[in-house]
Amino acid sequence: MDDLLVDSFGRETTDIRISLTDRCNFDCFYCHNEGLGDTRGPSEPDENEMSTEKVLRVAEVAHGYGIRNFKLTGGEPMLRADLDEIIEGIASLEGTEVSMTTNGTFLPGRATELADAGLERVNVSLDALDSDDFREITQGGVEHVLEGVGAAVEAGLTPLKLNMVMAKPMRPHLPDMVDHASSHEGLRLQIIEYMPELVGDVDYRVDIDEIHGYLDERAETVETREMHARDRYIIDGTVVEIVDPVENAEFCANCHRVRVTHEGELKGCLNRNDDLISTEDASDEELRDAFERVVDNRVPYYGEYMVRNGEGEWVRNPDYVETAETDGDHELPMVESPAPQVSD
Ligand SMILES: Nc1nc2c(ncn2[C@@H]2O[C@H](COP(=O)(O)OP(=O)(O)OP(=O)(O)O)[C@@H](O)[C@H]2O)c(=O)[nH]1
Ligand SMILES: C[S@@+](CC[C@H](N)C(=O)[O-])C[C@H]1O[C@@H](n2cnc3c(N)ncnc32)[C@H](O)[C@@H]1O
Ligand code: SF4
Ligand code: SF4
């Protein structure tokens, strides 16, 4: 295995998330578009979208630095006409796991070909089972998504995580979503705390501790995943995972991901756009250099880039006002939970 890149906070880079487009056929009210703000709607690809060749070149460079976990995302990644080719290219690199996060609408009829290309699993966004409420949240139809989930399970793209954003309109749907996941083979549920950082409107926020409490009461077992120190509740034999990054320094201290925007910029943190490194027209050597720089510049968002002031409010650390560069090595809290730790 090639040596992993390590940032100045001791965090190894094990995962890469590649945004394939900023287009989408849905319009979810909460969408952060993987850290870039609103999506563009179901339009034609624009000329800045990475080519197939560029995506695969970035993937090869990441692979050369020991990264094996590749996530395809967006926007809606299934709007890319060359998706099969991209999956095939990344899956052909030794030891990689290729997964995708999608709204699921294009999975019916295509799940098998994606699995054949080398896709191992998918996460499908599903905020509610009720069709009216689902439409209100996403502007799309839940029946296509459910059909897509079925097709993906059939094609073996499992374990399939249903991604449910936990914002106020979704809270009443939680019990049904847990029951739905636990009564269908191959499904897990992933609850994602609503992140206001890039989209605003704190009024949508739900108390995530209350959600932990609800799941804890129903759980047979609780474990902690190494990545982000995420808690996982085992309920009726199904895994229910909570992604709770908001104001959570322990989550950021255990973050091992870099990102690539649809335009090919390297991005060290979901919540930041002041650390982007352009790779336009970059040679392979320049790409490698950009990779090393983006990891060097990586900073845990909560607890370092954002710190609490005397009043207890989160404010930007003055050290990062002028520059994204860090200096020296830093100590961070790793997983502190008493629950058993799991690595995948
Ligand atoms: N702040 C923050 N949020 C993240 C991070 N990773 C995932 N998330 C949130 O969780 C959402 C869903 O993530 P997914 O794309 O389904 O992937 P995942 O569950 O993190 O990845 P796997 O466990 O590999 O399936 C993202 O769109 C973000 O909202 C991260 O590193 N930082
Ligand atoms: C940006 S979408 C891209 C992939 C695909 N279109 C989808 O919806 O699955 C990736 C994930 O981010 C989640 N997400 C988007 N905006 C969010 C926000 N403000 N807070 C929390 N999660 C968010 C979505 O629910 C989805 O699961
Ligand atoms: S489907 Fe995904 S990319 Fe599209 S608007 Fe919803 S969260 Fe954003
Ligand atoms: S440092 Fe924190 S906010 Fe930034 S990507 Fe990692 S977990 Fe997310």
Coordinates of C-alpha atoms and ligand atoms in Angstrom, one line a residue:
M1 CA 0.0 0.0 0.0
D2 CA 1.3 3.5 -0.9
D3 CA 1.9 5.8 2.0
L4 CA -1.2 7.9 2.9
L5 CA -0.9 11.7 2.9
V6 CA -1.2 13.0 6.5
D7 CA -2.2 16.6 7.3
S8 CA -0.5 18.7 10.0
F9 CA -3.2 17.6 12.5
G10 CA -2.2 13.9 12.0
R11 CA -5.3 13.1 10.0
E12 CA -4.6 10.5 7.3
T13 CA -6.3 11.0 3.9
T14 CA -8.1 7.7 3.1
D15 CA -11.2 8.9 1.2
I16 CA -11.9 11.1 -1.8
R17 CA -15.3 12.4 -2.9
I18 CA -15.6 13.4 -6.5
S19 CA -18.4 15.7 -7.5
L20 CA -19.2 14.9 -11.1
T21 CA -21.6 17.7 -11.8
D22 CA -23.5 20.6 -10.2
R23 CA -26.6 19.8 -12.2
C24 CA -29.6 18.1 -10.6
N25 CA -33.1 17.1 -11.5
F26 CA -34.4 17.8 -7.9
D27 CA -34.4 21.0 -5.9
C28 CA -34.2 20.0 -2.3
F29 CA -34.7 23.1 0.0
Y30 CA -31.6 22.3 2.1
C31 CA -29.1 21.4 -0.6
H32 CA -25.4 22.4 0.0
N33 CA -24.3 20.8 -3.3
E34 CA -21.3 19.2 -1.5
G35 CA -20.2 22.6 -0.3
L36 CA -20.7 24.8 -3.3
G37 CA -24.2 26.2 -2.7
D38 CA -27.2 25.7 -4.9
T39 CA -27.3 23.3 -7.8
R40 CA -27.9 24.4 -11.4
G41 CA -31.0 22.4 -12.3
P42 CA -31.3 19.8 -15.0
S43 CA -29.5 21.8 -17.7
E44 CA -26.8 20.8 -20.3
P45 CA -23.3 20.1 -18.9
D46 CA -21.3 23.3 -18.9
E47 CA -17.8 23.4 -20.4
N48 CA -16.1 23.5 -17.0
E49 CA -17.4 20.1 -15.9
M50 CA -14.5 17.7 -15.7
S51 CA -14.0 15.5 -18.7
T52 CA -14.0 11.7 -18.3
E53 CA -10.2 11.7 -18.8
K54 CA -9.7 14.4 -16.2
V55 CA -11.8 12.5 -13.6
L56 CA -9.8 9.4 -14.2
R57 CA -6.5 11.2 -14.0
V58 CA -7.5 12.8 -10.6
A59 CA -8.5 9.3 -9.4
E60 CA -5.2 7.8 -10.5
V61 CA -3.3 10.5 -8.6
A62 CA -5.4 9.9 -5.5
H63 CA -4.8 6.2 -5.8
G64 CA -1.1 6.8 -6.0
Y65 CA -1.4 8.4 -2.6
G66 CA -3.0 5.3 -1.2
I67 CA -6.6 6.5 -1.3
R68 CA -8.9 3.5 -1.9
N69 CA -12.4 4.8 -1.0
F70 CA -13.9 6.7 -3.9
K71 CA -17.3 8.4 -3.6
L72 CA -19.1 9.8 -6.7
T73 CA -21.5 12.6 -5.9
G74 CA -22.8 16.0 -7.1
G75 CA -25.3 17.5 -8.0
E76 CA -26.8 14.4 -9.3
P77 CA -24.0 12.1 -10.5
M78 CA -26.4 10.0 -12.6
L79 CA -26.9 12.9 -15.0
R80 CA -23.4 12.2 -16.3
A81 CA -23.6 10.3 -19.6
D82 CA -20.1 8.8 -19.0
L83 CA -20.8 7.5 -15.5
D84 CA -20.3 3.8 -16.5
E85 CA -16.9 4.7 -18.0
I86 CA -15.9 6.6 -14.9
I87 CA -16.9 3.8 -12.6
E88 CA -15.1 1.3 -14.7
G89 CA -11.9 3.3 -14.8
I90 CA -11.8 3.9 -11.0
A91 CA -12.8 0.3 -10.2
S92 CA -9.9 -1.0 -12.4
L93 CA -7.4 0.7 -10.0
E94 CA -6.2 -1.9 -7.5
G95 CA -8.1 -2.3 -4.2
T96 CA -10.5 0.6 -4.7
E97 CA -14.1 0.7 -3.4
V98 CA -16.3 2.9 -5.6
S99 CA -19.6 4.0 -4.2
M100 CA -22.0 6.8 -5.2
T101 CA -24.5 9.1 -3.5
T102 CA -27.6 9.7 -5.6
N103 CA -31.2 10.8 -5.4
G104 CA -32.0 7.4 -6.9
T105 CA -34.4 8.5 -9.7
F106 CA -32.2 7.2 -12.5
L107 CA -31.4 3.8 -10.8
P108 CA -34.4 1.9 -12.3
G109 CA -33.0 0.2 -15.5
R110 CA -29.5 1.3 -14.8
A111 CA -28.5 -0.2 -11.5
T112 CA -27.3 -3.5 -13.0
E113 CA -25.1 -1.9 -15.6
L114 CA -23.5 0.3 -12.9
A115 CA -22.8 -2.8 -10.7
D116 CA -21.3 -4.5 -13.7
A117 CA -19.1 -1.5 -14.3
G118 CA -17.7 -2.0 -10.8
L119 CA -19.9 0.2 -8.5
E120 CA -20.1 -1.6 -5.1
R121 CA -22.8 0.3 -3.3
V122 CA -25.0 3.4 -3.3
N123 CA -26.4 5.8 -0.8
V124 CA -29.8 7.1 -1.8
S125 CA -31.4 10.2 -0.5
L126 CA -34.8 9.6 1.0
D127 CA -36.2 12.2 3.4
A128 CA -39.7 10.8 3.8
L129 CA -41.9 8.0 2.4
D130 CA -45.0 10.1 2.1
S131 CA -45.3 11.3 -1.5
D132 CA -46.7 14.8 -0.8
D133 CA -44.2 15.5 1.9
F134 CA -41.4 14.2 -0.2
R135 CA -42.4 16.4 -3.1
E136 CA -42.5 19.4 -0.8
I137 CA -39.0 18.7 0.3
T138 CA -37.4 17.8 -3.0
Q139 CA -39.8 18.9 -5.8
G140 CA -39.5 15.3 -7.1
G141 CA -41.4 12.1 -6.9
V142 CA -40.8 9.5 -4.2
E143 CA -42.1 6.6 -6.3
H144 CA -39.1 6.7 -8.7
V145 CA -36.7 6.8 -5.7
L146 CA -38.3 3.8 -4.1
E147 CA -38.2 2.0 -7.4
G148 CA -34.5 3.0 -7.7
V149 CA -33.8 1.7 -4.2
G150 CA -35.4 -1.7 -5.1
A151 CA -33.4 -1.9 -8.4
A152 CA -30.1 -1.1 -6.5
V153 CA -30.7 -3.8 -3.9
E154 CA -31.6 -6.3 -6.6
A155 CA -28.3 -5.4 -8.4
G156 CA -26.4 -6.0 -5.2
L157 CA -25.4 -2.4 -4.6
T158 CA -25.5 -3.0 -0.8
P159 CA -25.4 -2.2 2.0
L160 CA -27.5 0.6 0.7
K161 CA -27.8 3.6 3.0
L162 CA -30.9 5.7 2.8
N163 CA -29.8 9.2 3.5
M164 CA -32.3 11.2 5.5
V165 CA -31.5 14.9 6.2
M166 CA -32.7 15.7 9.7
A167 CA -34.3 19.2 9.4
K168 CA -37.6 20.2 11.0
P169 CA -40.0 19.0 8.2
M170 CA -38.4 15.5 8.4
R171 CA -38.5 14.9 12.1
P172 CA -42.0 13.4 12.1
H173 CA -40.9 10.9 9.5
L174 CA -38.1 9.4 11.5
P175 CA -40.0 6.4 13.1
D176 CA -41.4 5.3 9.7
M177 CA -37.9 5.6 8.1
V178 CA -36.3 3.4 10.8
D179 CA -39.1 0.8 10.4
H180 CA -38.7 1.0 6.6
A181 CA -35.0 0.4 6.7
S182 CA -35.2 -2.4 9.2
S183 CA -37.9 -4.3 7.4
H184 CA -36.1 -4.3 4.0
E185 CA -33.1 -6.6 3.3
G186 CA -30.0 -4.7 2.3
L187 CA -31.0 -1.3 3.7
R188 CA -29.4 0.9 6.3
L189 CA -30.5 4.3 7.5
Q190 CA -28.2 7.3 7.7
I191 CA -29.5 10.4 9.4
I192 CA -27.6 13.6 8.4
E193 CA -27.9 16.6 10.6
Y194 CA -29.1 19.6 8.7
M195 CA -26.1 21.7 7.9
P196 CA -26.8 25.4 7.8
E197 CA -23.3 26.5 7.1
L198 CA -23.5 27.0 3.4
V199 CA -27.2 27.4 3.0
G200 CA -28.3 29.4 6.0
D201 CA -31.7 29.3 7.8
V202 CA -31.0 28.0 11.2
D203 CA -34.7 27.7 11.8
Y204 CA -34.7 24.3 10.1
R205 CA -32.4 22.9 12.7
V206 CA -33.4 19.9 14.9
D207 CA -31.8 19.1 18.2
I208 CA -29.5 16.2 17.2
D209 CA -29.1 15.0 20.8
E210 CA -32.8 14.3 20.9
I211 CA -32.4 12.1 17.8
H212 CA -29.4 10.3 19.4
G213 CA -31.7 9.8 22.5
Y214 CA -34.6 8.4 20.4
L215 CA -32.4 5.9 18.6
D216 CA -30.5 5.0 21.7
E217 CA -33.8 3.9 23.4
R218 CA -34.7 1.7 20.4
A219 CA -31.2 0.3 19.9
E220 CA -29.9 -3.2 20.8
T221 CA -26.3 -2.1 20.4
V222 CA -24.4 1.1 19.8
E223 CA -21.0 1.3 18.1
T224 CA -18.8 4.2 16.9
R225 CA -17.4 4.3 13.5
E226 CA -13.8 5.5 13.2
M227 CA -14.6 8.0 10.4
H228 CA -15.9 11.2 12.0
A229 CA -16.5 9.3 15.3
R230 CA -20.0 8.7 14.0
D231 CA -22.4 6.7 16.2
R232 CA -24.2 3.7 14.8
Y233 CA -27.4 2.3 16.5
I234 CA -28.3 -1.3 15.7
I235 CA -32.1 -1.4 15.7
D236 CA -34.1 -4.5 14.7
G237 CA -30.8 -5.8 13.1
T238 CA -30.4 -2.7 11.0
V239 CA -27.6 -0.1 11.2
V240 CA -28.8 3.5 11.8
E241 CA -25.9 5.9 11.5
I242 CA -25.9 9.6 12.5
V243 CA -23.8 12.1 10.6
D244 CA -23.6 15.1 13.0
P245 CA -20.9 17.5 11.8
V246 CA -22.4 20.8 13.0
E247 CA -20.3 22.5 15.7
N248 CA -18.7 19.0 16.4
A249 CA -15.0 19.3 16.9
E250 CA -14.7 15.5 17.5
F251 CA -16.3 14.8 14.0
C252 CA -13.8 17.1 12.3
A253 CA -10.8 15.7 14.3
N254 CA -11.6 12.3 12.8
C255 CA -12.1 13.5 9.2
H256 CA -10.1 11.7 6.5
R257 CA -11.6 13.1 3.3
V258 CA -10.6 15.3 0.5
R259 CA -12.9 16.5 -2.2
V260 CA -12.8 17.4 -5.9
T261 CA -15.4 19.8 -7.3
H262 CA -17.1 19.2 -10.7
E263 CA -14.7 21.8 -12.1
G264 CA -11.7 19.8 -10.9
E265 CA -10.7 22.0 -8.0
L266 CA -9.3 20.2 -5.0
K267 CA -11.2 21.0 -1.8
G268 CA -9.9 20.2 1.7
C269 CA -13.1 20.8 3.7
L270 CA -16.8 20.6 2.8
N271 CA -17.5 23.9 4.7
R272 CA -14.8 25.9 3.1
N273 CA -14.3 27.4 -0.3
D274 CA -11.2 29.5 0.6
D275 CA -8.9 26.4 0.3
L276 CA -9.8 25.4 -3.3
I277 CA -6.9 24.5 -5.5
S278 CA -7.5 24.7 -9.3
T279 CA -6.1 21.9 -11.4
E280 CA -7.1 23.3 -14.8
D281 CA -4.6 22.3 -17.4
A282 CA -2.4 20.6 -14.7
S283 CA 0.1 18.1 -15.8
D284 CA 0.3 14.8 -13.7
E285 CA 3.2 16.3 -11.7
E286 CA 1.2 19.5 -11.1
L287 CA -1.8 17.4 -10.0
R288 CA 0.3 15.5 -7.5
D289 CA 1.7 18.8 -6.2
A290 CA -1.9 20.2 -5.9
F291 CA -2.9 17.0 -4.0
E292 CA 0.0 17.4 -1.5
R293 CA -0.9 21.1 -1.0
V294 CA -4.6 20.5 -0.4
V295 CA -3.8 18.0 2.3
D296 CA -1.1 20.2 3.8
N297 CA -3.6 23.0 4.1
R298 CA -6.3 20.8 5.6
V299 CA -7.7 22.1 8.9
P300 CA -10.4 20.6 11.1
Y301 CA -13.3 23.0 10.6
Y302 CA -14.8 23.0 14.1
G303 CA -12.2 23.3 16.9
E304 CA -9.5 24.9 14.7
Y305 CA -10.8 26.9 11.7
M306 CA -13.8 27.9 13.8
V307 CA -13.3 28.4 17.5
R308 CA -15.4 29.6 20.4
N309 CA -15.0 33.2 21.5
G310 CA -15.4 34.4 25.1
E311 CA -19.2 34.4 24.7
G312 CA -19.2 30.8 23.5
E313 CA -20.0 31.7 19.9
W314 CA -18.2 30.0 17.0
V315 CA -16.0 32.5 15.3
R316 CA -13.4 32.2 12.6
N317 CA -9.9 31.6 14.1
P318 CA -7.9 34.8 13.4
D319 CA -4.9 32.6 12.4
Y320 CA -6.8 31.7 9.2
V321 CA -8.1 35.2 8.2
E322 CA -5.1 36.0 6.1
T323 CA -4.0 32.5 4.9
A324 CA -5.2 28.9 4.6
E325 CA -1.7 27.7 5.4
T326 CA -1.0 25.9 8.7
D327 CA 2.2 25.5 10.5
G328 CA 3.7 22.7 12.6
D329 CA 1.9 19.7 14.1
H330 CA -1.2 19.7 16.2
E331 CA -2.9 17.5 18.8
L332 CA -6.6 16.6 18.3
P333 CA -9.2 14.6 20.2
M334 CA -9.6 11.3 18.4
V335 CA -12.6 9.0 19.1
E336 CA -13.5 9.5 22.7
S337 CA -16.8 7.6 22.8
P338 CA -16.9 4.5 25.1
A339 CA -18.8 2.5 22.5
P340 CA -16.9 -0.1 20.5
Q341 CA -15.1 1.3 17.4
V342 CA -15.6 0.0 13.9
S343 CA -13.4 0.9 11.0
D344 CA -15.7 0.8 7.9
Ligands
LIG1 N1 -19.4 18.4 7.3 C1 -19.3 17.2 6.7 N2 -20.3 16.5 6.3 C2 -20.1 15.4 5.7 C3 -18.9 14.8 5.5 N3 -19.0 13.6 4.9 C4 -20.3 13.4 4.7 N4 -21.0 14.5 5.2 C5 -22.5 14.8 5.1 O1 -23.1 13.5 4.9 C6 -23.8 13.6 3.6 C7 -23.9 12.3 3.0 O2 -22.7 11.7 2.8 P1 -22.7 10.5 1.8 O3 -22.3 11.0 0.5 O4 -23.9 9.7 1.7 O5 -21.5 9.6 2.2 P2 -21.0 9.1 3.6 O6 -22.1 8.4 4.4 O7 -20.3 10.1 4.3 O8 -20.0 8.0 3.1 P3 -20.0 6.4 3.2 O9 -20.0 6.2 4.6 O10 -18.7 6.1 2.5 O11 -21.1 5.9 2.4 C8 -22.9 14.6 2.9 O12 -23.5 15.1 1.7 C9 -22.7 15.6 3.9 O13 -23.9 16.4 4.1 C10 -17.8 15.5 6.0 O14 -16.6 15.1 5.8 N5 -18.0 16.7 6.6
LIG2 C1 -25.5 17.1 -2.2 S1 -26.2 15.5 -2.4 C2 -25.5 14.9 -3.9 C3 -25.9 13.6 -4.3 C4 -27.3 13.3 -4.7 N1 -27.9 14.3 -5.5 C5 -28.2 13.1 -3.5 O1 -29.1 13.9 -3.2 O2 -28.0 12.0 -2.9 C6 -25.4 14.5 -1.2 C7 -26.0 14.4 0.2 O3 -26.0 15.6 0.8 C8 -27.1 15.8 1.6 N2 -27.3 17.2 1.9 C9 -27.4 18.2 1.0 N3 -27.5 19.4 1.6 C10 -27.5 19.2 3.0 C11 -27.5 20.0 4.1 N4 -27.7 21.3 4.0 N5 -27.4 19.4 5.3 C12 -27.2 18.1 5.4 N6 -27.2 17.3 4.4 C13 -27.3 17.8 3.1 C14 -28.2 15.2 0.8 O4 -29.3 14.8 1.4 C15 -27.5 14.0 0.1 O5 -27.7 12.9 0.9
SF4_3 S1 -31.0 15.6 -5.0 FE1 -29.0 15.9 -4.1 S2 -27.9 17.4 -5.4 FE2 -30.1 17.4 -5.9 S3 -31.0 19.1 -4.8 FE3 -31.3 17.2 -3.6 S4 -29.5 17.0 -2.3 FE4 -29.1 18.5 -3.8
SF4_4 S1 -13.1 19.2 8.6 FE1 -15.1 18.9 9.5 S2 -16.5 20.2 8.2 FE2 -14.6 19.9 7.1 S3 -14.9 18.2 5.7 FE3 -14.0 17.4 7.6 S4 -15.7 16.8 8.9 FE4 -16.5 18.1 7.3

